[in-house]
């Protein structure tokens, strides 16, 4: 079963909680690596003794050249990249396989709430549906897990456990003979769906929506069981696993020679006295890299017999017990309905704590302590700084020319009027109303030439916004005053879709 240590690391302390985990053996890295580590260290010691005691002087020089070559070129193997990417793929696959394991709880709740009745017929329907669901899961587990296969090697052991009957076994075996190359895990789900339809015909299920919901859950359960078989059939590509394995073992084969101590190296540097007695960093390097490979090796198939593999036999027992408990023992049973503790108060202000010191306040928003006035004032200071920096004596004349140029420009409405006189348009407006609006807009938005020097950018921007609002308002009033307008060319007609008043119609007929 998966080794859990969550209770040991639930709260961080001054001394790391992970240090206590280093002394565990079950599921540890020591249990996975120690055999390879002993073999690697034995080979290292054998090569070291051969160099120091058995080789001649010429052989030592040749060996030193080999050591130099292996030590300088051994890092060309991209072991960290290959191992890291491979382990990440295996970890994602490992968790996805666990989340794919189906649980019959939702089906049991639906069956218990939908199939009504306390008679033996209704009870048999509920129990049989859930037994078929659990049987489907057991058949799938026997196909992917050695532990479950050892527990249920044949259909006879499944019959002894109560998940299968003799007549059902005969049906499955006959289909195995007729279609031997296909799995039969889906057959119990088909039987369960047939029982659901029979319960609907016998009015044990009151509506068709409940039937559809149960059938959908059965199909979902069967789909998850099929995905488990897909994970068993389709593994991580073999070529990738071979590349990772070859890269790891080749790297340490070079390390056995490249990390050896030599008396004189070709570089002319002094020999390392630490490596002469014990290769500490070499052993640590092997421990980490080989441990990385062993992690991927143990997690690539979580349905095996490793310490961190999933305990499928426990899941089988749990699912059958809980399913029968929901559909039979707890069918339409609930505690007595009484008034709750906060009946008169409607809702509690605060729930009690065993220790009042542990009571915490509500979470605080990230902008709760933000002083808007302070931030706004700082932004205004920055803006004034840039404006005052531009308002020096060297560029004051340029700024005045820019303001005069802006203020002397014609308004947008005037430009529109000019364009209207220059270019023929089929869409026109009533001239008196448009002229009046233009005069009003011109009066509102054209400032005096003498006051232009005292305006700043903020006032200018505010003035432009005011002019734009007034211009849109007058255009809207102009469109409301005339409900039907026809251009002089008679090409287009603009019609406002609202009922005109009699006074407005009279004004248009008698302009």
XYZ file of C-alpha atoms in Angstrom:
511
model
C 0.000 0.000 0.000
C 1.151 3.563 -0.617
C 3.476 4.814 2.119
C 1.938 7.914 3.693
C 3.739 10.434 5.883
C 1.304 13.362 5.794
C 0.733 13.285 9.570
C 4.466 13.796 10.154
C 4.729 16.924 8.019
C 1.409 18.629 8.721
C 3.062 21.609 10.472
C 6.413 23.169 9.678
C 8.842 23.436 12.596
C 12.217 24.973 13.302
C 13.883 21.652 12.614
C 12.696 20.326 9.272
C 10.146 17.526 9.489
C 11.724 15.957 6.423
C 14.753 15.001 8.472
C 12.663 12.474 10.377
C 11.623 10.881 7.105
C 15.243 10.094 6.257
C 15.274 7.288 8.827
C 12.415 5.287 7.276
C 13.125 2.072 5.424
C 9.812 0.978 3.879
C 9.332 2.792 0.606
C 12.643 4.642 1.032
C 15.326 5.359 -1.508
C 17.799 3.248 0.444
C 15.684 0.148 -0.151
C 15.652 0.791 -3.889
C 19.288 1.786 -4.419
C 21.405 -0.162 -1.976
C 22.054 -3.177 -4.234
C 23.145 -1.003 -7.174
C 25.200 1.133 -4.817
C 27.074 -1.896 -3.443
C 27.831 -3.123 -6.971
C 29.035 0.309 -8.078
C 31.264 0.789 -5.039
C 32.659 -2.746 -5.416
C 33.632 -2.058 -9.022
C 35.172 1.258 -8.016
C 37.291 -0.383 -5.316
C 38.317 -3.183 -7.667
C 39.558 -0.721 -10.313
C 41.345 1.365 -7.645
C 43.177 -1.666 -6.229
C 44.156 -2.792 -9.703
C 45.641 0.625 -10.465
C 47.552 0.932 -7.214
C 48.782 -2.644 -6.732
C 48.593 -4.684 -9.923
C 49.483 -2.354 -12.812
C 52.983 -1.671 -14.043
C 54.288 1.847 -14.567
C 53.473 1.836 -18.297
C 50.016 0.413 -17.608
C 49.445 3.122 -14.993
C 50.304 5.823 -17.539
C 47.836 4.351 -20.019
C 45.209 4.091 -17.296
C 45.805 7.703 -16.260
C 45.146 8.785 -19.829
C 41.872 6.838 -19.823
C 40.904 8.404 -16.488
C 41.610 11.875 -17.831
C 39.512 11.239 -20.935
C 36.559 9.843 -18.969
C 36.629 12.648 -16.394
C 36.729 15.435 -18.981
C 34.205 13.994 -21.461
C 31.837 12.118 -19.145
C 29.666 15.202 -18.620
C 28.719 15.235 -22.301
C 25.893 12.826 -21.487
C 22.697 14.913 -20.807
C 21.732 12.760 -17.851
C 19.992 15.466 -15.776
C 17.762 16.556 -18.664
C 16.854 13.028 -19.777
C 16.131 11.771 -16.255
C 14.205 14.857 -15.172
C 11.902 14.853 -18.172
C 11.306 11.114 -17.912
C 10.491 11.202 -14.200
C 8.063 14.098 -14.710
C 6.194 12.081 -17.358
C 6.052 9.052 -15.072
C 4.797 11.115 -12.111
C 1.972 12.676 -14.133
C 1.012 9.267 -15.487
C 1.122 7.764 -11.979
C -1.336 10.304 -10.544
C -3.642 10.117 -13.559
C -3.898 6.362 -13.124
C -5.004 6.817 -9.524
C -7.643 9.402 -10.421
C -8.941 7.019 -13.116
C -9.809 4.289 -10.588
C -13.650 4.299 -10.400
C -15.609 4.298 -7.142
C -19.186 2.956 -6.959
C -20.432 5.384 -4.291
C -22.294 7.727 -6.652
C -24.023 4.812 -8.390
C -25.032 3.351 -5.021
C -26.582 6.650 -3.898
C -28.511 7.016 -7.152
C -29.773 3.446 -7.037
C -30.800 3.751 -3.402
C -32.731 6.989 -3.999
C -34.310 5.928 -7.316
C -35.370 2.295 -6.882
C -38.130 2.462 -4.284
C -39.543 -0.305 -2.131
C -38.671 -2.490 0.852
C -39.848 -5.766 -0.652
C -37.423 -8.512 -1.609
C -37.769 -7.751 -5.314
C -36.652 -4.117 -4.991
C -33.951 -5.045 -2.502
C -32.582 -7.736 -4.845
C -32.505 -5.246 -7.716
C -30.511 -2.692 -5.741
C -28.012 -5.213 -4.373
C -27.550 -6.985 -7.709
C -26.852 -3.755 -9.595
C -24.087 -2.806 -7.166
C -22.705 -6.343 -7.136
C -22.370 -6.220 -10.915
C -20.620 -2.858 -10.670
C -18.086 -4.248 -8.200
C -17.681 -7.387 -10.325
C -16.736 -5.278 -13.327
C -14.037 -3.572 -11.273
C -12.689 -6.882 -9.936
C -12.388 -8.350 -13.441
C -10.443 -5.279 -14.570
C -8.156 -5.394 -11.504
C -7.348 -9.062 -12.159
C -6.169 -8.061 -15.641
C -3.785 -5.310 -14.519
C -2.642 -6.162 -10.978
C -0.560 -9.197 -9.952
C -1.791 -8.944 -6.359
C -5.453 -9.122 -7.379
C -4.692 -11.901 -9.869
C -3.092 -13.935 -7.083
C -6.205 -13.406 -4.970
C -8.653 -14.280 -7.784
C -6.773 -16.513 -10.224
C -9.989 -17.972 -11.690
C -13.727 -17.343 -11.666
C -14.104 -19.928 -8.919
C -12.412 -17.664 -6.375
C -14.666 -14.789 -7.440
C -17.675 -17.060 -6.836
C -16.345 -17.879 -3.364
C -16.139 -14.162 -2.571
C -19.834 -13.716 -3.457
C -19.299 -11.382 -6.414
C -20.273 -13.955 -9.050
C -22.877 -16.718 -9.327
C -22.629 -20.035 -11.120
C -25.106 -19.155 -13.874
C -23.295 -15.868 -14.492
C -19.978 -17.711 -14.664
C -21.412 -20.039 -17.320
C -22.510 -17.083 -19.458
C -19.072 -15.443 -19.250
C -17.252 -18.693 -20.039
C -19.478 -19.336 -23.064
C -18.671 -15.895 -24.390
C -14.970 -16.495 -23.696
C -15.152 -19.558 -25.914
C -17.049 -17.727 -28.661
C -14.935 -14.545 -28.472
C -11.646 -15.461 -26.815
C -9.641 -12.393 -27.845
C -11.727 -9.697 -26.168
C -12.086 -8.831 -22.460
C -15.474 -9.380 -20.847
C -15.329 -6.770 -18.069
C -18.246 -4.850 -19.652
C -20.756 -7.702 -19.317
C -21.763 -7.008 -15.663
C -22.463 -3.360 -16.604
C -24.802 -4.543 -19.372
C -26.608 -6.764 -16.870
C -26.902 -3.866 -14.418
C -28.406 -1.614 -17.123
C -30.944 -4.313 -17.972
C -32.008 -4.516 -14.321
C -32.458 -0.731 -14.285
C -34.783 -0.921 -17.286
C -36.737 -3.780 -15.693
C -37.132 -1.729 -12.519
C -38.584 1.102 -14.627
C -41.083 -1.236 -16.287
C -42.140 -2.569 -12.901
C -42.551 1.026 -11.661
C -39.808 0.634 -9.078
C -38.264 3.759 -10.629
C -40.764 6.598 -10.839
C -39.428 8.663 -13.794
C -37.280 8.307 -16.901
C -34.807 10.974 -15.822
C -33.670 8.781 -12.938
C -33.175 5.911 -15.394
C -31.043 8.117 -17.640
C -28.957 9.340 -14.710
C -28.213 5.800 -13.503
C -27.360 4.619 -17.028
C -25.004 7.575 -17.460
C -23.220 6.731 -14.221
C -22.910 3.087 -15.247
C -21.388 4.117 -18.575
C -19.020 6.478 -16.788
C -17.914 3.676 -14.464
C -17.342 1.349 -17.418
C -15.361 4.079 -19.175
C -12.999 4.486 -16.223
C -12.448 0.721 -16.123
C -11.617 0.843 -19.809
C -9.087 3.634 -19.212
C -7.333 1.465 -16.633
C -6.925 -1.202 -19.297
C -5.611 1.417 -21.723
C -2.939 2.462 -19.221
C -1.980 -1.209 -18.913
C -1.839 -1.765 -22.670
C -0.130 1.515 -23.673
C 2.998 2.226 -21.638
C 5.594 4.970 -21.886
C 7.360 4.369 -25.221
C 9.971 1.653 -24.861
C 12.590 3.652 -26.720
C 12.414 6.439 -24.140
C 12.785 4.003 -21.250
C 15.775 2.409 -22.999
C 17.422 5.779 -23.585
C 17.078 6.758 -19.919
C 18.381 3.407 -18.678
C 21.346 3.372 -21.061
C 22.233 6.970 -20.263
C 22.221 6.326 -16.509
C 24.216 3.111 -16.487
C 26.682 4.341 -19.153
C 27.309 7.509 -17.191
C 28.233 5.585 -14.061
C 30.299 3.107 -16.036
C 32.425 6.056 -17.143
C 32.353 7.382 -13.563
C 33.885 4.167 -12.233
C 36.991 4.982 -14.298
C 36.794 8.760 -14.608
C 36.463 9.412 -10.864
C 39.519 7.312 -9.936
C 42.461 8.766 -8.061
C 45.706 8.987 -10.001
C 49.161 10.034 -8.891
C 49.970 12.293 -11.868
C 47.416 13.734 -14.246
C 48.032 15.069 -17.729
C 47.006 18.526 -16.588
C 49.981 18.627 -14.249
C 47.876 19.425 -11.184
C 48.449 17.871 -7.790
C 46.565 14.628 -7.040
C 43.431 14.891 -4.928
C 44.085 13.411 -1.494
C 40.397 13.173 -0.571
C 39.565 10.962 -3.541
C 42.582 8.867 -2.682
C 40.874 7.514 0.423
C 37.108 7.648 -0.306
C 35.053 9.073 -3.223
C 32.389 10.968 -1.250
C 30.943 13.076 -4.078
C 31.010 10.171 -6.514
C 28.932 8.060 -4.138
C 26.463 10.908 -3.609
C 26.181 11.469 -7.342
C 25.394 7.809 -7.901
C 22.911 7.822 -5.032
C 20.939 10.762 -6.422
C 20.926 9.852 -10.101
C 20.292 6.160 -9.585
C 17.611 7.001 -7.000
C 15.936 9.193 -9.604
C 15.861 6.284 -12.036
C 14.524 3.915 -9.349
C 11.691 6.336 -8.558
C 10.555 6.215 -12.176
C 10.956 2.441 -12.199
C 8.739 1.957 -9.143
C 6.020 4.418 -10.238
C 5.690 3.515 -13.907
C 3.278 0.685 -12.955
C 1.442 1.542 -9.711
C -0.594 -1.670 -9.807
C 2.338 -3.936 -8.994
C 3.806 -5.094 -5.701
C 6.079 -2.181 -4.782
C 5.731 -0.354 -1.478
C 4.207 2.714 -3.155
C 1.785 0.820 -5.399
C -1.960 1.136 -4.965
C -3.680 -1.305 -2.625
C -6.356 -2.612 -4.980
C -7.384 -5.525 -2.754
C -8.396 -3.094 -0.023
C -10.395 -1.086 -2.597
C -12.312 -4.231 -3.636
C -13.322 -5.015 -0.048
C -14.198 -1.426 0.720
C -16.302 -0.881 -2.422
C -18.434 -3.986 -1.949
C -19.075 -3.266 1.738
C -19.955 0.403 1.212
C -22.164 -0.368 -1.781
C -24.273 -2.902 0.140
C -24.425 -0.527 3.096
C -25.792 2.333 0.971
C -28.385 0.415 -1.069
C -29.637 -1.918 1.666
C -28.854 -0.964 5.251
C -29.236 2.804 4.722
C -31.990 2.680 2.100
C -34.397 5.550 2.845
C -33.098 5.758 6.388
C -32.011 8.949 8.083
C -31.894 10.323 11.627
C -34.970 11.858 13.194
C -35.818 15.364 12.019
C -35.441 17.772 14.934
C -34.822 21.468 15.349
C -31.160 22.304 15.140
C -29.224 24.245 17.745
C -29.582 27.562 15.907
C -33.285 27.231 15.084
C -34.299 30.417 16.879
C -31.200 32.379 15.844
C -31.596 31.366 12.155
C -27.805 31.263 11.737
C -24.858 31.272 14.158
C -22.712 34.357 14.566
C -19.679 32.333 15.603
C -19.084 28.638 15.994
C -17.453 27.466 19.238
C -13.768 26.565 19.496
C -12.176 24.076 21.837
C -9.602 26.801 22.571
C -10.530 30.445 22.094
C -6.902 31.255 21.387
C -7.170 29.261 18.158
C -9.971 31.488 16.847
C -8.920 33.399 13.755
C -10.449 36.350 11.964
C -11.791 36.414 8.430
C -9.281 36.581 5.580
C -8.216 40.066 4.615
C -8.374 41.303 1.050
C -5.113 42.279 -0.624
C -6.245 45.920 -1.063
C -7.716 46.323 2.425
C -4.787 48.445 3.678
C -4.335 50.422 0.479
C -4.646 54.185 1.102
C -6.282 55.543 -2.034
C -5.785 59.211 -1.119
C -2.079 58.636 -0.569
C -1.688 56.810 -3.858
C -3.720 59.442 -5.716
C -1.691 62.302 -4.236
C 1.556 60.606 -5.221
C 0.295 60.193 -8.790
C -0.644 63.873 -8.920
C 2.794 64.852 -7.661
C 4.435 62.807 -10.389
C 2.160 64.369 -13.006
C 2.858 67.892 -11.728
C 6.568 67.171 -11.735
C 6.539 66.282 -15.412
C 4.360 69.287 -16.267
C 6.570 71.690 -14.298
C 9.687 70.212 -15.854
C 8.264 70.950 -19.311
C 7.254 74.482 -18.268
C 10.758 75.951 -18.199
C 11.780 79.219 -19.769
C 13.568 77.434 -22.605
C 10.419 75.798 -24.003
C 7.695 78.163 -22.746
C 7.310 79.788 -26.137
C 6.946 76.364 -27.775
C 4.208 75.409 -25.290
C 2.302 78.665 -25.911
C 2.494 78.106 -29.648
C 1.160 74.574 -29.159
C -1.769 75.815 -27.024
C -2.595 78.599 -29.471
C -2.490 76.117 -32.310
C -4.863 73.775 -30.471
C -7.274 76.549 -29.533
C -7.288 78.040 -33.032
C -8.274 74.729 -34.627
C -11.806 74.505 -35.915
C -14.268 72.353 -34.012
C -15.160 68.894 -35.111
C -18.706 69.917 -35.868
C -17.461 72.835 -38.026
C -15.199 70.507 -39.933
C -18.124 68.189 -40.423
C -20.143 71.111 -41.780
C -17.349 72.084 -44.154
C -17.100 68.518 -45.400
C -20.844 68.509 -45.805
C -20.717 71.564 -48.103
C -17.718 70.285 -50.047
C -18.799 66.683 -50.600
C -22.271 65.640 -51.844
C -24.121 63.553 -49.336
C -27.446 61.832 -49.504
C -27.958 62.152 -45.769
C -28.821 65.723 -44.641
C -30.353 67.335 -41.590
C -32.603 70.322 -41.025
C -30.467 73.380 -41.626
C -31.982 75.642 -38.971
C -31.571 73.143 -36.177
C -28.045 72.204 -37.240
C -27.008 75.819 -37.588
C -28.359 76.655 -34.148
C -26.530 73.739 -32.624
C -23.307 74.735 -34.367
C -23.595 78.271 -33.084
C -24.198 77.068 -29.545
C -21.321 74.602 -29.740
C -19.009 77.271 -31.177
C -19.890 79.637 -28.377
C -19.354 76.966 -25.774
C -16.077 75.606 -27.000
C -14.190 78.616 -28.484
C -12.274 80.322 -25.648
C -10.876 83.801 -25.745
C -7.441 84.303 -27.197
C -6.320 86.256 -24.143
C -7.107 83.469 -21.701
C -5.300 80.770 -23.640
C -1.991 81.364 -21.936
C -3.462 80.672 -18.491
C -4.892 77.270 -19.436
C -3.068 74.124 -18.451
C -3.364 70.660 -19.866
C -5.956 69.473 -17.333
C -8.301 72.341 -18.137
C -7.786 71.800 -21.842
C -8.639 68.129 -21.597
C -11.709 68.879 -19.480
C -12.790 71.498 -22.005
C -12.497 69.034 -24.864
C -14.588 66.486 -22.980
C -17.246 69.133 -22.320
C -17.307 70.109 -25.996
C -17.695 66.495 -27.036
C -20.616 65.956 -24.641
C -22.364 69.093 -25.855
C -21.826 68.127 -29.476
C -23.339 64.657 -28.958
C -26.252 66.140 -27.028
C -27.136 68.575 -29.806
C -26.850 65.912 -32.431
C -29.228 63.736 -30.460
C -31.673 66.615 -30.062
C -31.423 67.315 -33.769
C -32.292 63.703 -34.628
C -35.210 63.693 -32.212
C -36.666 66.896 -33.661
C -36.923 65.368 -37.165
C -38.357 61.894 -37.477
C -38.122 61.517 -41.251
C -35.382 63.167 -43.284
C -34.797 62.778 -47.005
C -31.632 63.876 -48.771
C -31.803 66.249 -51.743
C -30.886 63.449 -54.110
C -33.642 61.216 -52.759
C -31.324 58.270 -52.428
C -31.583 57.398 -48.720
C -34.154 57.988 -46.027
C -33.374 57.916 -42.306
C -36.373 56.962 -40.185
C -36.494 57.010 -36.379
C -38.566 54.055 -35.155
C -40.831 55.812 -32.668
C -44.323 57.252 -33.002
C -44.088 60.997 -33.814
C -46.391 63.483 -32.138
C -49.027 65.476 -34.065
C -47.222 68.769 -33.339
C -44.006 67.461 -34.817
C -45.835 66.296 -37.945
C -47.502 69.682 -38.291
C -44.197 71.490 -38.065
C -42.688 69.327 -40.793
C -45.670 69.865 -43.141
C -45.598 73.659 -42.582
C -41.910 74.568 -42.285
